[in-house]
mmCIF file with all atom_site columns, C-alpha atoms in Angstrom:
data_model
loop_
_atom_site.group_PDB
_atom_site.id
_atom_site.type_symbol
_atom_site.label_atom_id
_atom_site.label_alt_id
_atom_site.label_comp_id
_atom_site.label_asym_id
_atom_site.label_entity_id
_atom_site.label_seq_id
_atom_site.pdbx_PDB_ins_code
_atom_site.Cartn_x
_atom_site.Cartn_y
_atom_site.Cartn_z
_atom_site.occupancy
_atom_site.B_iso_or_equiv
_atom_site.pdbx_formal_charge
_atom_site.auth_seq_id
_atom_site.auth_comp_id
_atom_site.auth_asym_id
_atom_site.auth_atom_id
_atom_site.pdbx_PDB_model_num
ATOM 1   C CA . MET A 1 1   ? 125.733 86.322  101.424 1.00 43.00 ? 1   MET A CA 1
ATOM 2   C CA . SER A 1 2   ? 124.280 86.373  104.918 1.00 45.00 ? 2   SER A CA 1
ATOM 3   C CA . GLY A 1 3   ? 127.288 87.149  106.779 1.00 49.00 ? 3   GLY A CA 1
ATOM 4   C CA . ALA A 1 4   ? 128.387 85.249  109.785 1.00 55.00 ? 4   ALA A CA 1
ATOM 5   C CA . LEU A 1 5   ? 125.639 83.000  110.936 1.00 69.00 ? 5   LEU A CA 1
ATOM 6   C CA . LYS A 1 6   ? 124.144 83.679  114.333 1.00 83.00 ? 6   LYS A CA 1
ATOM 7   C CA . LYS A 1 7   ? 123.596 80.778  116.847 1.00 89.00 ? 7   LYS A CA 1
ATOM 8   C CA . THR A 1 8   ? 120.379 82.073  118.411 1.00 91.00 ? 8   THR A CA 1
ATOM 9   C CA . THR A 1 9   ? 117.932 84.970  118.170 1.00 92.00 ? 9   THR A CA 1
ATOM 10  C CA . GLY A 1 10  ? 117.860 85.152  121.910 1.00 92.00 ? 10  GLY A CA 1
ATOM 11  C CA . ILE A 1 11  ? 114.134 84.968  121.550 1.00 93.00 ? 11  ILE A CA 1
ATOM 12  C CA . THR A 1 12  ? 112.435 81.843  122.955 1.00 93.00 ? 12  THR A CA 1
ATOM 13  C CA . GLY A 1 13  ? 110.603 79.805  120.206 1.00 92.00 ? 13  GLY A CA 1
ATOM 14  C CA . LEU A 1 14  ? 112.243 81.828  117.285 1.00 93.00 ? 14  LEU A CA 1
ATOM 15  C CA . ALA A 1 15  ? 114.875 79.928  115.362 1.00 92.00 ? 15  ALA A CA 1
ATOM 16  C CA . VAL A 1 16  ? 117.536 81.633  113.251 1.00 92.00 ? 16  VAL A CA 1
ATOM 17  C CA . ALA A 1 17  ? 116.611 81.947  109.603 1.00 92.00 ? 17  ALA A CA 1
ATOM 18  C CA . GLN A 1 18  ? 118.721 80.050  107.374 1.00 91.00 ? 18  GLN A CA 1
ATOM 19  C CA . ASN A 1 19  ? 118.217 82.127  104.234 1.00 94.00 ? 19  ASN A CA 1
ATOM 20  C CA . PRO A 1 20  ? 116.511 85.305  105.332 1.00 96.00 ? 20  PRO A CA 1
ATOM 21  C CA . HIS A 1 21  ? 117.100 87.313  102.128 1.00 96.00 ? 21  HIS A CA 1
ATOM 22  C CA . LYS A 1 22  ? 115.250 84.550  100.058 1.00 97.00 ? 22  LYS A CA 1
ATOM 23  C CA . ALA A 1 23  ? 112.478 84.140  102.625 1.00 97.00 ? 23  ALA A CA 1
ATOM 24  C CA . LEU A 1 24  ? 111.829 87.719  102.581 1.00 98.00 ? 24  LEU A CA 1
ATOM 25  C CA . GLY A 1 25  ? 112.167 88.060  98.746  1.00 97.00 ? 25  GLY A CA 1
ATOM 26  C CA . VAL A 1 26  ? 109.507 85.416  98.274  1.00 98.00 ? 26  VAL A CA 1
ATOM 27  C CA . LEU A 1 27  ? 107.198 87.038  100.927 1.00 98.00 ? 27  LEU A CA 1
ATOM 28  C CA . TYR A 1 28  ? 107.661 90.689  99.623  1.00 98.00 ? 28  TYR A CA 1
ATOM 29  C CA . SER A 1 29  ? 106.686 89.255  96.039  1.00 98.00 ? 29  SER A CA 1
ATOM 30  C CA . LYS A 1 30  ? 103.730 87.685  97.437  1.00 98.00 ? 30  LYS A CA 1
ATOM 31  C CA . ILE A 1 31  ? 102.608 91.002  99.218  1.00 98.00 ? 31  ILE A CA 1
ATOM 32  C CA . LEU A 1 32  ? 103.188 93.104  96.051  1.00 98.00 ? 32  LEU A CA 1
ATOM 33  C CA . ARG A 1 33  ? 101.192 90.700  93.757  1.00 98.00 ? 33  ARG A CA 1
ATOM 34  C CA . THR A 1 34  ? 98.307  90.827  96.289  1.00 98.00 ? 34  THR A CA 1
ATOM 35  C CA . LEU A 1 35  ? 98.529  94.548  96.563  1.00 98.00 ? 35  LEU A CA 1
ATOM 36  C CA . GLU A 1 36  ? 98.437  94.976  92.741  1.00 98.00 ? 36  GLU A CA 1
ATOM 37  C CA . LYS A 1 37  ? 94.790  93.533  92.923  1.00 98.00 ? 37  LYS A CA 1
ATOM 38  C CA . MET A 1 38  ? 93.699  96.616  94.819  1.00 98.00 ? 38  MET A CA 1
ATOM 39  C CA . PRO A 1 39  ? 92.914  100.017 93.403  1.00 97.00 ? 39  PRO A CA 1
ATOM 40  C CA . GLU A 1 40  ? 96.027  102.342 93.038  1.00 97.00 ? 40  GLU A CA 1
ATOM 41  C CA . SER A 1 41  ? 94.288  104.794 95.250  1.00 96.00 ? 41  SER A CA 1
ATOM 42  C CA . ALA A 1 42  ? 93.595  102.519 98.107  1.00 97.00 ? 42  ALA A CA 1
ATOM 43  C CA . ALA A 1 43  ? 95.464  104.071 101.165 1.00 96.00 ? 43  ALA A CA 1
ATOM 44  C CA . TYR A 1 44  ? 96.473  100.517 102.466 1.00 97.00 ? 44  TYR A CA 1
ATOM 45  C CA . ARG A 1 45  ? 97.809  99.634  99.109  1.00 98.00 ? 45  ARG A CA 1
ATOM 46  C CA . LYS A 1 46  ? 99.874  102.841 98.885  1.00 98.00 ? 46  LYS A CA 1
ATOM 47  C CA . HIS A 1 47  ? 101.323 102.934 102.242 1.00 98.00 ? 47  HIS A CA 1
ATOM 48  C CA . THR A 1 48  ? 102.038 99.078  102.311 1.00 98.00 ? 48  THR A CA 1
ATOM 49  C CA . GLU A 1 49  ? 103.572 98.919  98.845  1.00 98.00 ? 49  GLU A CA 1
ATOM 50  C CA . ALA A 1 50  ? 105.920 101.881 99.705  1.00 98.00 ? 50  ALA A CA 1
ATOM 51  C CA . ILE A 1 51  ? 107.306 99.982  102.866 1.00 98.00 ? 51  ILE A CA 1
ATOM 52  C CA . ILE A 1 52  ? 107.708 96.670  101.116 1.00 98.00 ? 52  ILE A CA 1
ATOM 53  C CA . LYS A 1 53  ? 109.481 98.260  98.081  1.00 98.00 ? 53  LYS A CA 1
ATOM 54  C CA . GLU A 1 54  ? 111.778 100.062 100.489 1.00 98.00 ? 54  GLU A CA 1
ATOM 55  C CA . ARG A 1 55  ? 112.644 96.959  102.439 1.00 98.00 ? 55  ARG A CA 1
ATOM 56  C CA . ALA A 1 56  ? 113.156 94.788  99.299  1.00 98.00 ? 56  ALA A CA 1
ATOM 57  C CA . ALA A 1 57  ? 115.435 97.346  97.904  1.00 98.00 ? 57  ALA A CA 1
ATOM 58  C CA . ILE A 1 58  ? 117.461 97.271  101.185 1.00 98.00 ? 58  ILE A CA 1
ATOM 59  C CA . LEU A 1 59  ? 117.746 93.457  101.095 1.00 97.00 ? 59  LEU A CA 1
ATOM 60  C CA . GLN A 1 60  ? 118.968 93.724  97.312  1.00 97.00 ? 60  GLN A CA 1
ATOM 61  C CA . THR A 1 61  ? 121.662 96.188  98.281  1.00 97.00 ? 61  THR A CA 1
ATOM 62  C CA . THR A 1 62  ? 122.598 94.813  101.628 1.00 96.00 ? 62  THR A CA 1
ATOM 63  C CA . PRO A 1 63  ? 123.951 91.237  101.548 1.00 95.00 ? 63  PRO A CA 1
ATOM 64  C CA . VAL A 1 64  ? 124.891 91.235  105.418 1.00 95.00 ? 64  VAL A CA 1
ATOM 65  C CA . VAL A 1 65  ? 122.103 90.343  107.407 1.00 95.00 ? 65  VAL A CA 1
ATOM 66  C CA . GLN A 1 66  ? 123.158 92.449  110.523 1.00 94.00 ? 66  GLN A CA 1
ATOM 67  C CA . GLU A 1 67  ? 123.265 95.499  108.065 1.00 97.00 ? 67  GLU A CA 1
ATOM 68  C CA . ALA A 1 68  ? 119.973 94.832  106.646 1.00 97.00 ? 68  ALA A CA 1
ATOM 69  C CA . GLU A 1 69  ? 118.579 94.578  110.240 1.00 96.00 ? 69  GLU A CA 1
ATOM 70  C CA . LYS A 1 70  ? 119.837 98.049  111.075 1.00 97.00 ? 70  LYS A CA 1
ATOM 71  C CA . LYS A 1 71  ? 118.803 99.631  107.859 1.00 98.00 ? 71  LYS A CA 1
ATOM 72  C CA . ILE A 1 72  ? 115.166 98.122  108.183 1.00 98.00 ? 72  ILE A CA 1
ATOM 73  C CA . ASN A 1 73  ? 115.199 98.986  111.911 1.00 97.00 ? 73  ASN A CA 1
ATOM 74  C CA . CYS A 1 74  ? 112.340 96.492  112.905 1.00 97.00 ? 74  CYS A CA 1
ATOM 75  C CA . GLY A 1 75  ? 114.278 93.892  115.098 1.00 96.00 ? 75  GLY A CA 1
ATOM 76  C CA . GLN A 1 76  ? 115.964 90.976  114.049 1.00 96.00 ? 76  GLN A CA 1
ATOM 77  C CA . ILE A 1 77  ? 115.641 89.740  110.614 1.00 96.00 ? 77  ILE A CA 1
ATOM 78  C CA . GLU A 1 78  ? 113.653 86.714  112.028 1.00 96.00 ? 78  GLU A CA 1
ATOM 79  C CA . GLU A 1 79  ? 111.234 89.274  113.442 1.00 97.00 ? 79  GLU A CA 1
ATOM 80  C CA . VAL A 1 80  ? 111.001 91.037  110.065 1.00 97.00 ? 80  VAL A CA 1
ATOM 81  C CA . ILE A 1 81  ? 110.207 87.588  108.364 1.00 97.00 ? 81  ILE A CA 1
ATOM 82  C CA . ILE A 1 82  ? 107.211 87.167  110.877 1.00 97.00 ? 82  ILE A CA 1
ATOM 83  C CA . GLN A 1 83  ? 106.156 90.860  110.058 1.00 98.00 ? 83  GLN A CA 1
ATOM 84  C CA . ALA A 1 84  ? 106.068 89.998  106.441 1.00 98.00 ? 84  ALA A CA 1
ATOM 85  C CA . GLN A 1 85  ? 104.213 86.762  106.972 1.00 98.00 ? 85  GLN A CA 1
ATOM 86  C CA . ASN A 1 86  ? 101.506 88.700  109.001 1.00 98.00 ? 86  ASN A CA 1
ATOM 87  C CA . GLU A 1 87  ? 101.466 91.454  106.314 1.00 98.00 ? 87  GLU A CA 1
ATOM 88  C CA . LEU A 1 88  ? 100.771 89.003  103.571 1.00 98.00 ? 88  LEU A CA 1
ATOM 89  C CA . THR A 1 89  ? 97.821  87.371  105.630 1.00 98.00 ? 89  THR A CA 1
ATOM 90  C CA . LEU A 1 90  ? 96.319  91.029  106.258 1.00 98.00 ? 90  LEU A CA 1
ATOM 91  C CA . ALA A 1 91  ? 96.947  91.964  102.590 1.00 98.00 ? 91  ALA A CA 1
ATOM 92  C CA . ARG A 1 92  ? 94.873  88.939  101.565 1.00 98.00 ? 92  ARG A CA 1
ATOM 93  C CA . LYS A 1 93  ? 92.133  89.610  104.012 1.00 98.00 ? 93  LYS A CA 1
ATOM 94  C CA . MET A 1 94  ? 92.113  93.404  102.930 1.00 97.00 ? 94  MET A CA 1
ATOM 95  C CA . LEU A 1 95  ? 91.594  92.109  99.227  1.00 97.00 ? 95  LEU A CA 1
ATOM 96  C CA . THR A 1 96  ? 88.653  89.973  100.593 1.00 97.00 ? 96  THR A CA 1
ATOM 97  C CA . TRP A 1 97  ? 87.134  92.909  102.855 1.00 96.00 ? 97  TRP A CA 1
ATOM 98  C CA . ARG A 1 98  ? 87.499  95.524  99.992  1.00 96.00 ? 98  ARG A CA 1
ATOM 99  C CA . ALA A 1 99  ? 88.097  98.221  102.704 1.00 91.00 ? 99  ALA A CA 1
ATOM 100 C CA . TRP A 1 100 ? 88.634  100.778 99.928  1.00 94.00 ? 100 TRP A CA 1
ATOM 101 C CA . GLU A 1 101 ? 84.938  100.722 98.716  1.00 95.00 ? 101 GLU A CA 1
ATOM 102 C CA . PRO A 1 102 ? 82.476  103.356 100.019 1.00 92.00 ? 102 PRO A CA 1
ATOM 103 C CA . LEU A 1 103 ? 80.504  102.578 103.266 1.00 89.00 ? 103 LEU A CA 1
ATOM 104 C CA . ILE A 1 104 ? 77.062  101.182 102.800 1.00 90.00 ? 104 ILE A CA 1
ATOM 105 C CA . LYS A 1 105 ? 75.687  103.899 104.894 1.00 91.00 ? 105 LYS A CA 1
ATOM 106 C CA . GLU A 1 106 ? 77.271  106.985 106.394 1.00 90.00 ? 106 GLU A CA 1
ATOM 107 C CA . PRO A 1 107 ? 79.025  106.493 109.836 1.00 87.00 ? 107 PRO A CA 1
ATOM 108 C CA . PRO A 1 108 ? 77.546  108.526 112.922 1.00 87.00 ? 108 PRO A CA 1
ATOM 109 C CA . SER A 1 109 ? 79.016  111.964 112.880 1.00 86.00 ? 109 SER A CA 1
ATOM 110 C CA . ASN A 1 110 ? 80.821  111.545 116.321 1.00 85.00 ? 110 ASN A CA 1
ATOM 111 C CA . GLN A 1 111 ? 82.211  108.319 115.464 1.00 85.00 ? 111 GLN A CA 1
ATOM 112 C CA . TRP A 1 112 ? 85.793  109.208 115.775 1.00 84.00 ? 112 TRP A CA 1
ATOM 113 C CA . ALA A 1 113 ? 85.320  111.854 118.623 1.00 86.00 ? 113 ALA A CA 1
ATOM 114 C CA . TRP A 1 114 ? 87.160  111.051 121.928 1.00 86.00 ? 114 TRP A CA 1
ATOM 115 C CA . PRO A 1 115 ? 86.290  111.055 124.465 1.00 81.00 ? 115 PRO A CA 1
ATOM 116 C CA . PRO A 1 116 ? 82.843  109.772 123.525 1.00 69.00 ? 116 PRO A CA 1
ATOM 117 C CA . ALA A 1 117 ? 79.974  112.258 123.996 1.00 66.00 ? 117 ALA A CA 1
ATOM 118 C CA . GLN A 1 118 ? 78.194  111.550 127.179 1.00 64.00 ? 118 GLN A CA 1
ATOM 119 C CA . PRO A 1 119 ? 74.405  111.350 127.070 1.00 63.00 ? 119 PRO A CA 1
ATOM 120 C CA . VAL A 1 120 ? 72.736  114.324 128.741 1.00 58.00 ? 120 VAL A CA 1
ATOM 121 C CA . GLU A 1 121 ? 70.868  113.239 131.978 1.00 62.00 ? 121 GLU A CA 1
ATOM 122 C CA . GLN A 1 122 ? 67.244  113.732 131.799 1.00 57.00 ? 122 GLN A CA 1
ATOM 123 C CA . ARG A 1 123 ? 65.848  115.914 134.761 1.00 55.00 ? 123 ARG A CA 1
#
């Protein structure tokens, strides 16, 4: 199912995944279940859900790991697994933070201006 097994990732400290399709399938399911707890209108949910569903579809239709890596185009499958682990952690934090809710108070009008406005010197 995973094609020829590689001996190394070539990345120090990153072992070859023994069953990457299964590992990613489990992670993607957990991410999607976490995202389902957020409002459908939440930007983080919409964009993350689209990426995860696209990658899950690639894995379902591409049994050869090297081909899946090329289609996902985010590094070796082991790196994609780490990305998914990190995304799951972030999704759970976003659920706690409730980042989609309105701000308690309005932000400063120039919050996103760059470069920041310089204070006018007093003469």
